[in-house]
XYZ file of C-alpha atoms in Angstrom:
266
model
C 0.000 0.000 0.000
C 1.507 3.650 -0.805
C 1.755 6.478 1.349
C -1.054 9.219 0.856
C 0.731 12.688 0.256
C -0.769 15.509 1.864
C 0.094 19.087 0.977
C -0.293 21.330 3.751
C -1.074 25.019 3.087
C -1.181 26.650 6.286
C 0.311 24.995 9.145
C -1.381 27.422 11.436
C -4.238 25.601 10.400
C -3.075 21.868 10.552
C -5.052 19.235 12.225
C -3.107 15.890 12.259
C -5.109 13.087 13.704
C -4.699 11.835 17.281
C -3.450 8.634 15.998
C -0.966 9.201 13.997
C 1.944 7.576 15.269
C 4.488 10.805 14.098
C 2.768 12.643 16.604
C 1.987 10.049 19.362
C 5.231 8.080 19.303
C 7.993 10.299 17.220
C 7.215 7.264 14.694
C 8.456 8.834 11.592
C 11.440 10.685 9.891
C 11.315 14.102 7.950
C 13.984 16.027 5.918
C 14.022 20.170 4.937
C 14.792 20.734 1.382
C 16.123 24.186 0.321
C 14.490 25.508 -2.832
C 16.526 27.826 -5.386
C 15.053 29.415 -8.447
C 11.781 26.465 -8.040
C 14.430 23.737 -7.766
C 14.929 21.485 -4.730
C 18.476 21.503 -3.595
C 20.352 18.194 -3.014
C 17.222 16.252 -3.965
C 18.965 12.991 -4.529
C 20.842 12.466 -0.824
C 17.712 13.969 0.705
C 15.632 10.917 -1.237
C 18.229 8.427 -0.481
C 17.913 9.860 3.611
C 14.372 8.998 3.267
C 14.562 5.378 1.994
C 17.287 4.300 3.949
C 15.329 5.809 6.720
C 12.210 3.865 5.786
C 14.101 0.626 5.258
C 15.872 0.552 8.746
C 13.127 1.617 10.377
C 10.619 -1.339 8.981
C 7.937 1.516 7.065
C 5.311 0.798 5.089
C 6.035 1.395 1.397
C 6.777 4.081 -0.361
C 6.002 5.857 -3.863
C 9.356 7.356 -4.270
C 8.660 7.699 -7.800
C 5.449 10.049 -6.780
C 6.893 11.790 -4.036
C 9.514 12.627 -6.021
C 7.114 14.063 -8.368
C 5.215 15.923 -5.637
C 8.467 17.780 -4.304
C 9.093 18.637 -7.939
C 5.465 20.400 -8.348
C 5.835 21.903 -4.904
C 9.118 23.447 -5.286
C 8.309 24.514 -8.872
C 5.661 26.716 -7.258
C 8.054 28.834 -5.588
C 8.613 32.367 -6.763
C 11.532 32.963 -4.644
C 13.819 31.008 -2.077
C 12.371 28.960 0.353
C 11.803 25.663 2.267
C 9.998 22.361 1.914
C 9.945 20.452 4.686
C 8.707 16.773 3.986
C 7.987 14.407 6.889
C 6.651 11.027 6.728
C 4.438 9.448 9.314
C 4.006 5.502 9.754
C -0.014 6.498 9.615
C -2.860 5.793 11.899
C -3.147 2.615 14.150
C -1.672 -0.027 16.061
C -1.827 -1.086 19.877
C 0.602 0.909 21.907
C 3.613 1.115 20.065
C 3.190 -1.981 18.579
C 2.578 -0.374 14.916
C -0.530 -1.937 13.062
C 0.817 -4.016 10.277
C -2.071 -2.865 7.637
C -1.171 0.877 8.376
C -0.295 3.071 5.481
C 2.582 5.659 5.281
C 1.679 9.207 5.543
C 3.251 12.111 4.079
C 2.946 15.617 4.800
C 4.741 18.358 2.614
C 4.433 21.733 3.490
C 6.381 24.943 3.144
C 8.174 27.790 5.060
C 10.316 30.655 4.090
C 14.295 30.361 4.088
C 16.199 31.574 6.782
C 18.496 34.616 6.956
C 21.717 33.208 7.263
C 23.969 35.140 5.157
C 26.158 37.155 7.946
C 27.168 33.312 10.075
C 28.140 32.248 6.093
C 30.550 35.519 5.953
C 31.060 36.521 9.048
C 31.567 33.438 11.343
C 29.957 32.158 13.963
C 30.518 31.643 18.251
C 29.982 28.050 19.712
C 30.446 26.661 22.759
C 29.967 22.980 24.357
C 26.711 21.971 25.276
C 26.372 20.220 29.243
C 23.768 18.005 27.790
C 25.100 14.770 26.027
C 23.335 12.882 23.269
C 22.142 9.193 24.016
C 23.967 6.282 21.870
C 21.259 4.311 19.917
C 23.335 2.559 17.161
C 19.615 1.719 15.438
C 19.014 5.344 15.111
C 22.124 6.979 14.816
C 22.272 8.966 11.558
C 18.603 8.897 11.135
C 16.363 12.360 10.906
C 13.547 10.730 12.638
C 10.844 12.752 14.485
C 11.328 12.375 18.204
C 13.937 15.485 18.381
C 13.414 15.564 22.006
C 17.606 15.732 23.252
C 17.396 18.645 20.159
C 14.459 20.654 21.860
C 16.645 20.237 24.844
C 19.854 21.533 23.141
C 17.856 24.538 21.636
C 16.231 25.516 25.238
C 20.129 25.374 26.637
C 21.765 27.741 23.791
C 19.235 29.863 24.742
C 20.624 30.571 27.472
C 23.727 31.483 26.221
C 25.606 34.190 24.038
C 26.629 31.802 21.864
C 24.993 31.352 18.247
C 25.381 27.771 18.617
C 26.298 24.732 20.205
C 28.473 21.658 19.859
C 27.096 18.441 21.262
C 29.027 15.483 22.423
C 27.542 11.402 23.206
C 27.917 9.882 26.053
C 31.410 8.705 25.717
C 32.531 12.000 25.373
C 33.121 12.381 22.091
C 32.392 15.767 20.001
C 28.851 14.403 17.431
C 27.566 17.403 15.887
C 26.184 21.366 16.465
C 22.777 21.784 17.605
C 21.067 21.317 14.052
C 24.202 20.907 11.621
C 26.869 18.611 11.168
C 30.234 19.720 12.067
C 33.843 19.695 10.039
C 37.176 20.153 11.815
C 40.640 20.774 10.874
C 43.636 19.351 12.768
C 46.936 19.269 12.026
C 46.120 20.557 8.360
C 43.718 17.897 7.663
C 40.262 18.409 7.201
C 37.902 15.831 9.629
C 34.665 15.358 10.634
C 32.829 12.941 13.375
C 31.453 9.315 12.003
C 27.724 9.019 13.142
C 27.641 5.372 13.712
C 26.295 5.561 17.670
C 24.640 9.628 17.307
C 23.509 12.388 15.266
C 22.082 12.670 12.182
C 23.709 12.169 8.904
C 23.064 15.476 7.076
C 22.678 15.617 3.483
C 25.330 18.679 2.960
C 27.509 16.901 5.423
C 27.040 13.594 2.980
C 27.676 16.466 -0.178
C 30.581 17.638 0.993
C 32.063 14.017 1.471
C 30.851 13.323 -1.655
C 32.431 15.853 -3.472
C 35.563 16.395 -1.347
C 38.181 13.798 -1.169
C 40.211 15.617 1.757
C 37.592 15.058 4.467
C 37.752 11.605 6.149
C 35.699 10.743 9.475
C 37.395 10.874 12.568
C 36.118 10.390 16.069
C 36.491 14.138 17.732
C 37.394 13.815 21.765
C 36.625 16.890 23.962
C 39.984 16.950 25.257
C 41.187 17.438 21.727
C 39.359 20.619 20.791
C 42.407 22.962 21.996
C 44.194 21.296 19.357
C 41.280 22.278 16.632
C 42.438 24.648 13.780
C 39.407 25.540 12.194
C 35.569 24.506 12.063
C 32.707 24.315 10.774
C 29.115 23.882 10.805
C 26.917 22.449 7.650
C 23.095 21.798 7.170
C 20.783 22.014 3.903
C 19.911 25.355 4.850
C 22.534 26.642 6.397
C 25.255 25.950 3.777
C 28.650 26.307 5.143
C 29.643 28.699 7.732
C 32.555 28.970 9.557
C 33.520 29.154 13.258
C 35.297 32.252 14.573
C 35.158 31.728 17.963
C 35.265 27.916 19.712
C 34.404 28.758 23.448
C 36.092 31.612 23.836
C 39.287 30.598 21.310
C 39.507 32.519 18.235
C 40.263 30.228 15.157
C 41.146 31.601 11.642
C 38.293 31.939 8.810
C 40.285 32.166 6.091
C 40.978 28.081 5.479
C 36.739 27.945 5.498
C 36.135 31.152 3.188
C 38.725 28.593 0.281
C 36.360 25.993 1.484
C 33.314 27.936 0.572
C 34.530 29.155 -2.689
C 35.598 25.826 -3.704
C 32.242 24.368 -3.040
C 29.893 27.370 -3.950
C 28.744 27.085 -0.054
């Protein structure tokens, strides 16, 4: 059975129903596409997310072929820049969280405008280290799924701060990610960034850059060792690429990002 596709034209206005297992359990997974000029960026690794998503996570079936086409339509209808952001639900029905094994997917597509985020792209950015640590769940780690609870968390605790965002370690102590981007280090004059095998989610610039940039390998990030970082920074599918100018207090040097973000039009 395929998923049914709902477009959503005012989320002020959204009524989801009470069983819907996105909103009672965090039983589903979601991705935020940017749109440029009526064209969804990265398409492809956000797609590929979603079914590897789906697969580990035992969802009913998909029309990837029709979603696919739905984004498209969506996106096209965009006069300027702006945001899609796609989740998909498991659907309605089950006992507990046992999921119901008749239940069919549901999508919801809806849009929102892009961000501002052109002065932390040119300017740099402040982080410092979040106190809260993120749980290891090796059967979740990389996925975007919808119970964002340690994120809600993370956001209410930068809040606090003067910082414009965080970086978040796992329980073993080792550096995973910022608040809502994936994170790139250099040390030693070689560009790094944490694997994602125990936390975090695998973002699809993150997976772009790898793609498309031989010099980054993964590397597991300690929090002892970040006095020894020489540069950072943060990625998402909004965001882009923006550098980090100040790592708790430390300044570090923009200039090896800004050749970064001209190489990769970021």
């Amino acid at each position: 059975m395929s998923a049914d596709i709902i477009l959503i034209k005012d989320t002020e206005q959204l009524q989801i129903a009470a069983g819907c297992r996105a909103l009672q359990y965090g039983d589903g997974v979601f991705t935020t596409i940017a749109i440029k000029q009526g064209q969804p960026q990265l398409w492809p690794l956000h797609l590929a997310r979603l079914q590897l998503s789906v697969t580990r996570l035992a969802m009913p079936a998909i029309d990837w072929s029709g979603l696919t086409q739905a984004v498209l339509t969506e996106a096209a209808k965009q006069n300027s820049n702006g945001v899609i952001k796609l989740l998909i639900s498991r659907g309605i029905g089950g006992r507990g969280y046992a999921p119901s094994p008749h239940s069919s997917a549901l999508v919801y597509l809806y849009h929102a405008p892009m961000p501002d985020y052109q002065r932390w792209r040119e300017q740099g950015i402040r982080v410092g280290v979040a106190q809260l640590r993120l749980a290891i769940q090796p059967a979740l780690a990389g996925l975007k799924h919808t119970n964002r609870l340690e994120q809600v968390l993370l956001k209410q605790e930068l809040a606090k701060t003067d910082f414009d965002d965080l970086l978040v370690a796992d329980q073993q102590q080792q550096l995973t990610e910022a608040t809502a981007a994936n994170l790139f280090y250099q040390l030693k004059g070689h560009w790094y960034t944490p694997p994602l095998h125990l936390a975090g989610v695998a973002g699809v610039m993150r997976q772009h850059i790898l793609n498309e940039q031989a010099q980054f390998q993964e590397r597991c990030l300690s929090l002892a060792e970040l006095d020894q970082v020489e540069a950072m920074f943060i990625c998402n599918a909004l965001l882009g690429v923006a550098p980090v100018r100040q790592l708790s207090g430390r300044a570090l040097p923009l200039e090896p990002v800004q050749q970064l973000q001209q190489e990769m039009l970021c």
